[in-house]
Amino acid sequence: MSNKMWGGRFGEGPDRIMEEINASIGYDQRLYAQDIRGSKAHCAMLAARGIIAKEDADQILAGLDAILADINAGRFSFSRELEDIHMNVESRLAERIGAAAGRLHTARSRNDQVATDFKLYVRDAIAHLDEQLAYFQLALLDKAEAHAATIMPGFTHLQTAQPVTFGHHCLAYVEMAGRDRGRFQDAARRLNECPLGAAALAGTSFPIDREMTASALGFDGPTRNSLDSVSDRDFVLETLGACAITATHLSRIAEEIVIWSTPGFNFIRLSDGFTTGSSIMPQKRNPDAAELVRAKTGRIIGDLNALLIVMKGLPLAYSKDMQEDKEQAFDALDNLSLCLAAMTGMVRTLAVNDAAMHAAASRGFATATDLADWLVRRLGLPFRQAHHVTGALVARAEAKGVDLDGLSLAEMQEVEPRINDEVYGVLGVENSVKSRTSFGGTAPDNVRAQCAWWRKRLG
Ligand code: ARG
């Protein structure tokens, strides 16, 4: 049997393999609510413009509502023969209300229909991710407030560099998540033009009102070019780009959590709820969730990459290639949402080992820069020379097996005779962080001020 939606000119139905490669209903059934919403807006517009009769429109609208209720209640069985969500819904509408159903597809095409449905879906997904990102920021902010003065080693090259506070470190991720939210909000703003009414590619000769459908669907207005309307998937690419960057940020904190929770570091203890045990080694507490966030970043980047490659070189306007946008987008959006939930849970419930962080910051000569700065400030040495003197002092301390403040004044004076005992005032890690008062620096009072800034914005 030929396809009952478009089979007019076909003698027989599609090959089984053709059906398998062509059908998208297995995944695009997720768009049912958006599809029905779009169809209702289109139908109301057709009636308002006198393109279809009011009685037909009423039947169509009631039929679509009934189908929505059926799908929500799990009473709808999707058919692969009907290819995609658009034809599944329309075909069921015909079964329910008869001939009037055939009028719904006036002045539209599946090409503008799918673009509209998918924009509605992506817009909702972005709103959800934005909310999740805000919760992630709040979890980090709570930790930052509690640990504004908790000292840890700051690293460059993963080598102890200078002491910072754990609160400061948490706020670094709050900033990243803030920019991630900005990228999603930008994408949502840019996508908010309605393709419906572009029809197959050239517009339509029916006197439609695109402003009306656009505003019924919460768009800022209609798209301005029908060819672009049906061939644009950069709203998906942009969203996946924002997903990939967000996931990349999450993978960095995931990696830090993995590092911090090793016994060698012991900076944090993940909660039991976000830890797994080993089936053979009873002592193990594995950070599987963090590892999986780290790994899922790979597939999310892959989703973006895959769709970029699908879109690359496609001629205008619609090509079936574009159907391959959905699985990539669903995969990225679902996995990012899961990663955000897992990471927020981990951050919220992890316990900070202040003593281990402090001890690590006090090893590794983290205050060497403070010593060099002191030599510049108090003794007037050029920084390069101060750097050299400090290097010599670090070598002495290392040989003696102590931190810089474990050197006696006499030992220091052997290297630089003008050093006096005021120097001990800058050598402790507390003194070091307290002195970092430049805007954006790690001094606990700065961190508290930044926490207050974010608290006002996040609530
Ligand atoms: N299932 C299709 C998609 O996701 C809908 C558009 C089909 N249009 C067409 N002319 N075959 O892209």
XYZ file of C-alpha atoms and ligand atoms in Angstrom:
471
model
C 0.000 0.000 0.000
C 1.333 3.438 -0.782
C 1.770 6.017 1.956
C -1.636 7.467 2.735
C -0.292 10.951 3.443
C 1.772 11.489 0.315
C 1.307 8.336 -1.756
C -0.986 9.789 -4.424
C 1.423 9.288 -7.272
C 2.982 6.069 -6.002
C 1.900 2.647 -7.155
C 3.264 0.718 -4.221
C 4.548 1.312 -0.730
C 8.137 1.852 0.303
C 10.650 -0.908 0.647
C 11.060 -2.088 4.228
C 14.584 -0.695 4.325
C 13.375 2.598 2.867
C 10.892 2.841 5.693
C 13.557 2.089 8.238
C 15.996 4.714 7.025
C 13.281 7.298 6.427
C 11.196 7.076 9.568
C 11.893 9.482 12.406
C 8.880 8.691 14.571
C 11.049 6.590 16.898
C 12.605 9.789 18.212
C 10.590 12.746 16.924
C 7.497 11.567 18.816
C 8.997 13.682 21.582
C 7.829 16.712 19.624
C 4.164 15.806 19.935
C 3.169 18.629 22.270
C 4.974 21.222 20.161
C 3.541 19.728 16.971
C -0.011 19.938 18.264
C 0.525 23.417 19.632
C 1.841 24.569 16.257
C -1.044 22.933 14.411
C -3.608 24.588 16.652
C -2.071 28.007 16.072
C -2.007 27.371 12.324
C -5.621 26.164 12.302
C -6.885 29.151 14.290
C -5.101 31.468 11.867
C -6.526 29.694 8.795
C -10.028 30.155 10.213
C -9.429 33.775 11.218
C -8.319 34.526 7.666
C -11.298 32.719 6.152
C -9.026 30.134 4.504
C -10.909 27.291 6.169
C -14.432 27.295 7.586
C -14.942 27.952 11.256
C -16.840 24.661 11.698
C -13.917 22.723 10.235
C -11.462 24.618 12.430
C -13.511 23.842 15.533
C -13.457 20.154 14.710
C -9.734 20.224 14.020
C -8.971 22.030 17.277
C -11.108 19.640 19.318
C -9.559 16.664 17.537
C -6.027 17.911 18.221
C -6.862 18.388 21.904
C -8.190 14.843 22.079
C -5.027 13.506 20.434
C -2.879 15.447 22.883
C -4.818 13.920 25.766
C -4.432 10.453 24.245
C -0.681 10.805 23.853
C -0.300 12.214 27.354
C -2.260 9.264 28.710
C -0.217 6.729 26.739
C -3.226 5.812 24.600
C -1.613 6.592 21.272
C 0.357 4.096 19.281
C 2.852 5.631 16.923
C 3.214 4.070 13.510
C 6.453 3.831 11.605
C 4.589 3.646 8.321
C 3.518 7.203 8.985
C 7.158 8.266 9.166
C 7.167 11.125 11.596
C 5.249 12.903 14.327
C 3.594 15.315 11.908
C 1.962 12.604 9.831
C 1.142 10.441 12.820
C -0.843 13.268 14.365
C -2.525 14.311 11.133
C -3.470 10.786 10.215
C -5.004 10.200 13.631
C -6.872 13.465 13.255
C -8.421 12.127 10.051
C -9.478 8.961 11.842
C -11.082 11.028 14.572
C -12.834 13.811 12.684
C -12.908 12.707 9.065
C -12.657 14.952 6.046
C -12.111 18.246 7.877
C -8.690 16.970 8.984
C -7.482 17.261 5.410
C -7.819 21.054 5.613
C -5.244 21.513 8.374
C -2.263 21.196 6.069
C -3.417 24.099 3.883
C -0.690 26.719 3.424
C 1.977 24.797 5.266
C 4.449 22.016 4.720
C 6.244 19.626 6.975
C 9.313 21.717 6.281
C 8.065 24.815 8.085
C 6.188 22.603 10.516
C 9.252 20.711 11.717
C 11.330 23.865 11.974
C 8.614 25.437 14.112
C 8.158 22.367 16.309
C 11.854 22.037 16.894
C 12.320 25.692 17.740
C 9.564 25.385 20.321
C 11.228 22.286 21.754
C 14.705 23.789 21.878
C 13.351 26.969 23.446
C 11.769 24.939 26.257
C 14.902 22.861 26.696
C 17.012 26.007 27.010
C 14.680 27.391 29.677
C 15.081 24.154 31.602
C 18.873 24.150 31.313
C 19.001 27.767 32.399
C 17.119 26.870 35.550
C 19.425 23.927 36.194
C 22.466 26.132 35.700
C 21.049 28.557 38.270
C 20.735 25.691 40.790
C 24.292 24.649 40.019
C 25.443 28.209 40.678
C 23.520 28.290 43.952
C 25.125 25.052 45.134
C 28.555 26.513 44.375
C 27.653 29.818 45.989
C 26.603 28.090 49.222
C 29.983 26.397 49.346
C 31.776 29.644 48.496
C 30.052 31.482 51.340
C 30.889 28.723 53.810
C 34.507 28.584 52.645
C 35.351 32.196 51.804
C 38.422 31.915 54.050
C 39.240 28.207 53.691
C 42.769 28.068 52.358
C 43.789 25.661 49.622
C 46.698 25.578 47.225
C 45.998 27.305 43.944
C 47.614 25.551 41.003
C 49.113 26.341 37.661
C 50.278 23.335 35.622
C 48.688 21.410 38.521
C 51.763 22.440 40.521
C 51.248 24.357 43.741
C 51.361 28.025 42.765
C 49.887 30.398 45.354
C 47.394 29.901 48.142
C 43.780 30.745 47.311
C 40.549 30.129 49.140
C 38.177 27.322 48.314
C 35.389 29.881 48.132
C 37.309 31.735 45.445
C 37.746 28.500 43.518
C 34.016 27.755 43.713
C 33.185 31.254 42.487
C 35.335 30.676 39.407
C 32.783 28.040 38.369
C 29.893 30.340 39.261
C 31.329 32.817 36.756
C 31.667 30.142 34.066
C 28.110 28.966 34.604
C 26.977 32.591 34.391
C 28.535 32.921 30.948
C 27.036 29.567 29.950
C 23.612 30.913 30.870
C 24.318 34.008 28.798
C 25.113 31.838 25.782
C 21.871 29.866 26.164
C 19.869 33.050 26.626
C 21.431 34.514 23.484
C 20.541 31.373 21.555
C 16.964 31.511 22.826
C 16.646 35.160 21.836
C 18.055 34.607 18.360
C 15.923 31.550 17.593
C 12.705 33.267 18.580
C 11.374 33.929 15.084
C 8.588 31.765 13.740
C 9.157 29.766 10.524
C 5.512 28.691 10.217
C 4.011 29.941 6.975
C 7.225 29.619 4.976
C 5.502 26.476 3.696
C 7.700 24.144 1.636
C 10.277 26.786 0.736
C 8.724 29.648 -1.209
C 5.881 30.906 0.978
C 2.262 30.430 -0.018
C -0.396 32.031 -2.188
C -2.982 31.765 0.602
C -3.613 35.017 2.517
C -2.108 33.774 5.777
C -1.300 35.923 8.810
C 2.174 34.990 9.991
C 2.177 37.596 12.738
C -0.810 35.863 14.254
C 0.761 32.389 14.387
C 4.077 33.815 15.544
C 2.520 35.597 18.474
C 0.241 32.655 19.366
C 3.367 30.527 19.711
C 5.295 33.065 21.776
C 7.685 34.107 19.018
C 8.795 37.711 18.624
C 7.617 37.679 15.011
C 7.797 35.675 11.779
C 11.063 34.827 10.006
C 11.698 37.123 7.043
C 12.866 34.696 4.367
C 11.021 31.505 3.508
C 14.093 29.696 2.167
C 16.081 30.480 5.279
C 13.116 29.539 7.473
C 13.020 25.933 6.346
C 16.743 25.411 6.004
C 17.957 27.092 9.180
C 19.343 24.741 11.782
C 21.850 27.142 13.212
C 19.530 27.592 16.173
C 20.267 23.954 16.969
C 23.972 24.360 16.274
C 24.179 27.396 18.491
C 22.366 25.602 21.284
C 24.614 22.564 20.917
C 27.600 24.917 20.958
C 26.398 26.311 24.265
C 25.857 22.728 25.471
C 29.375 21.723 24.459
C 30.948 24.684 26.250
C 28.861 24.124 29.373
C 29.747 20.437 29.351
C 33.401 21.361 28.947
C 33.152 23.506 32.072
C 31.465 20.675 33.924
C 34.203 18.293 32.838
C 36.782 20.564 34.441
C 35.124 20.619 37.835
C 34.489 16.887 37.409
C 38.191 16.337 36.925
C 38.987 18.485 39.956
C 36.538 16.486 42.038
C 38.237 13.284 40.918
C 41.619 14.719 41.896
C 40.477 16.286 45.165
C 38.834 13.099 46.339
C 41.865 10.838 45.838
C 43.456 9.831 49.152
C 46.649 11.598 48.002
C 44.836 14.942 48.029
C 41.949 14.209 50.372
C 40.624 17.772 49.931
C 36.998 16.696 49.772
C 34.821 13.756 50.611
C 31.945 13.070 48.245
C 28.706 12.033 49.900
C 27.748 8.360 49.931
C 24.921 9.280 47.576
C 27.378 10.318 44.891
C 29.998 7.627 45.436
C 30.230 3.981 44.471
C 32.155 1.174 46.082
C 34.375 -1.402 44.476
C 33.233 -5.007 44.285
C 36.692 -6.217 45.237
C 38.450 -3.419 47.157
C 36.398 -2.572 50.243
C 38.259 0.654 50.991
C 37.332 2.291 47.672
C 35.027 5.271 47.301
C 34.890 5.908 43.588
C 33.768 9.235 42.109
C 31.887 7.558 39.237
C 29.430 10.401 38.758
C 32.248 12.897 38.268
C 33.999 10.541 35.889
C 30.821 10.109 33.870
C 30.267 13.864 33.667
C 33.837 14.110 32.398
C 33.146 11.405 29.819
C 29.730 12.581 28.675
C 31.311 15.854 27.670
C 32.887 13.863 24.847
C 29.583 12.759 23.405
C 28.031 16.208 23.796
C 30.904 17.728 21.830
C 30.393 14.859 19.375
C 26.730 15.787 18.956
C 27.688 19.331 17.989
C 30.367 18.044 15.671
C 27.997 15.561 14.021
C 25.372 18.190 13.262
C 27.939 20.659 11.962
C 29.069 17.979 9.553
C 25.473 17.164 8.541
C 24.772 20.816 7.761
C 28.055 21.563 6.046
C 27.635 22.024 2.305
C 23.847 21.463 2.234
C 22.238 23.420 -0.578
C 19.111 25.462 0.134
C 16.454 24.773 1.120
C 15.253 21.681 3.000
C 17.057 18.359 2.585
C 16.232 15.200 4.449
C 19.706 15.306 5.933
C 18.270 17.820 8.345
C 16.151 15.156 9.994
C 19.421 13.979 11.534
C 19.414 17.065 13.765
C 17.059 15.588 16.302
C 18.864 12.642 17.780
C 22.003 14.722 18.211
C 20.114 17.511 19.885
C 18.106 15.225 22.157
C 21.250 13.377 23.155
C 23.138 16.557 24.008
C 20.243 18.239 25.814
C 19.358 15.124 27.827
C 22.905 14.341 28.799
C 23.765 17.888 29.708
C 20.691 18.067 31.883
C 21.711 14.849 33.630
C 25.286 16.092 34.067
C 24.061 19.336 35.610
C 21.820 17.474 38.019
C 24.649 15.129 39.022
C 27.196 17.898 39.408
C 24.840 20.050 41.450
C 24.164 17.078 43.712
C 27.874 16.363 44.134
C 28.731 19.969 44.956
C 25.815 20.367 47.328
C 26.686 17.273 49.348
C 30.481 17.163 49.323
C 32.365 17.725 52.576
C 35.428 19.959 52.553
C 38.542 18.849 54.440
C 39.817 22.275 55.526
C 42.829 20.842 57.345
C 44.088 18.842 54.354
C 43.689 21.835 52.053
C 45.510 24.086 54.491
C 48.338 21.602 54.969
C 48.774 21.215 51.207
C 48.836 24.984 50.737
C 51.517 25.248 53.416
C 53.704 22.782 51.556
C 55.142 23.468 48.158
C 56.414 27.004 48.876
C 53.118 28.572 47.909
C 54.149 31.874 49.463
C 57.326 32.293 47.410
C 55.680 35.051 45.358
C 54.733 36.857 48.566
C 58.361 36.721 49.665
C 59.555 38.083 46.324
C 56.940 40.865 46.469
C 58.109 41.744 50.011
C 61.712 41.991 48.824
C 60.540 44.424 46.143
C 58.314 46.439 48.460
C 60.492 46.638 51.602
C 64.042 46.339 50.282
C 63.504 47.988 46.916
C 64.950 45.056 44.938
C 64.040 44.877 41.243
C 61.487 42.065 40.807
C 63.844 39.927 38.735
C 66.459 40.034 41.485
C 63.846 39.386 44.154
C 62.743 36.366 42.139
C 66.338 35.110 42.137
C 66.845 35.625 45.902
C 63.558 33.870 46.604
C 64.602 30.966 44.418
C 67.755 30.574 46.482
C 65.708 30.645 49.716
C 63.309 28.019 48.335
C 66.298 25.786 47.549
C 67.558 26.181 51.145
C 64.161 25.408 52.628
C 63.802 22.404 50.363
C 67.211 21.098 51.453
C 66.263 21.610 55.102
C 62.857 19.974 54.571
C 60.817 22.957 55.799
C 58.496 25.578 54.304
C 59.831 29.124 53.832
C 58.751 30.245 57.304
C 60.826 27.337 58.710
C 64.061 29.119 57.754
C 65.714 31.120 60.521
C 66.465 34.809 60.013
C 70.209 34.021 59.989
C 69.705 31.456 57.230
C 67.781 33.998 55.171
C 70.380 36.699 55.740
C 73.069 34.424 54.350
C 71.266 34.766 51.044
C 70.211 38.421 51.375
C 71.696 40.283 54.372
C 69.043 43.058 54.383
C 66.167 40.701 55.180
C 64.702 41.418 58.638
C 62.158 39.610 60.784
C 59.225 41.538 59.332
C 59.465 39.001 56.519
C 57.662 36.390 58.589
C 54.551 38.579 58.363
C 54.104 37.680 54.686
C 55.125 34.055 54.770
C 52.074 32.343 56.271
C 49.376 31.253 53.837
C 46.797 33.303 55.770
C 48.866 36.433 55.261
C 49.237 35.574 51.626
C 45.539 35.247 50.822
C 44.639 38.220 52.993
C 46.994 40.388 50.956
C 45.353 39.529 47.618
C 42.913 42.409 47.772
C 43.071 43.549 44.139
C 39.651 43.433 42.461
C 38.876 39.809 41.615
C 41.624 38.571 43.949
C 41.314 35.797 46.507
C 41.378 37.781 49.799
C 38.563 36.404 51.993
C 36.890 39.824 52.182
C 36.907 40.028 48.389
C 35.423 36.550 48.178
C 32.688 37.548 50.614
C 31.938 40.641 48.551
C 31.725 38.563 45.353
C 29.474 36.069 47.133
C 27.167 38.932 48.091
C 27.166 40.166 44.478
C 26.085 36.741 43.229
C 23.634 36.183 46.081
C 21.797 39.320 45.039
C 21.517 38.011 41.488
C 20.753 34.371 42.212
C 18.630 34.760 45.364
N 10.614 14.277 9.631
C 11.100 15.363 8.866
C 12.278 16.036 9.572
O 12.456 15.801 10.721
C 10.015 16.366 8.648
C 10.163 17.171 7.409
C 9.980 16.313 6.239
N 9.848 17.079 5.046
C 9.929 16.491 3.846
N 9.797 17.246 2.842
N 10.133 15.213 3.726
O 13.032 16.765 8.986
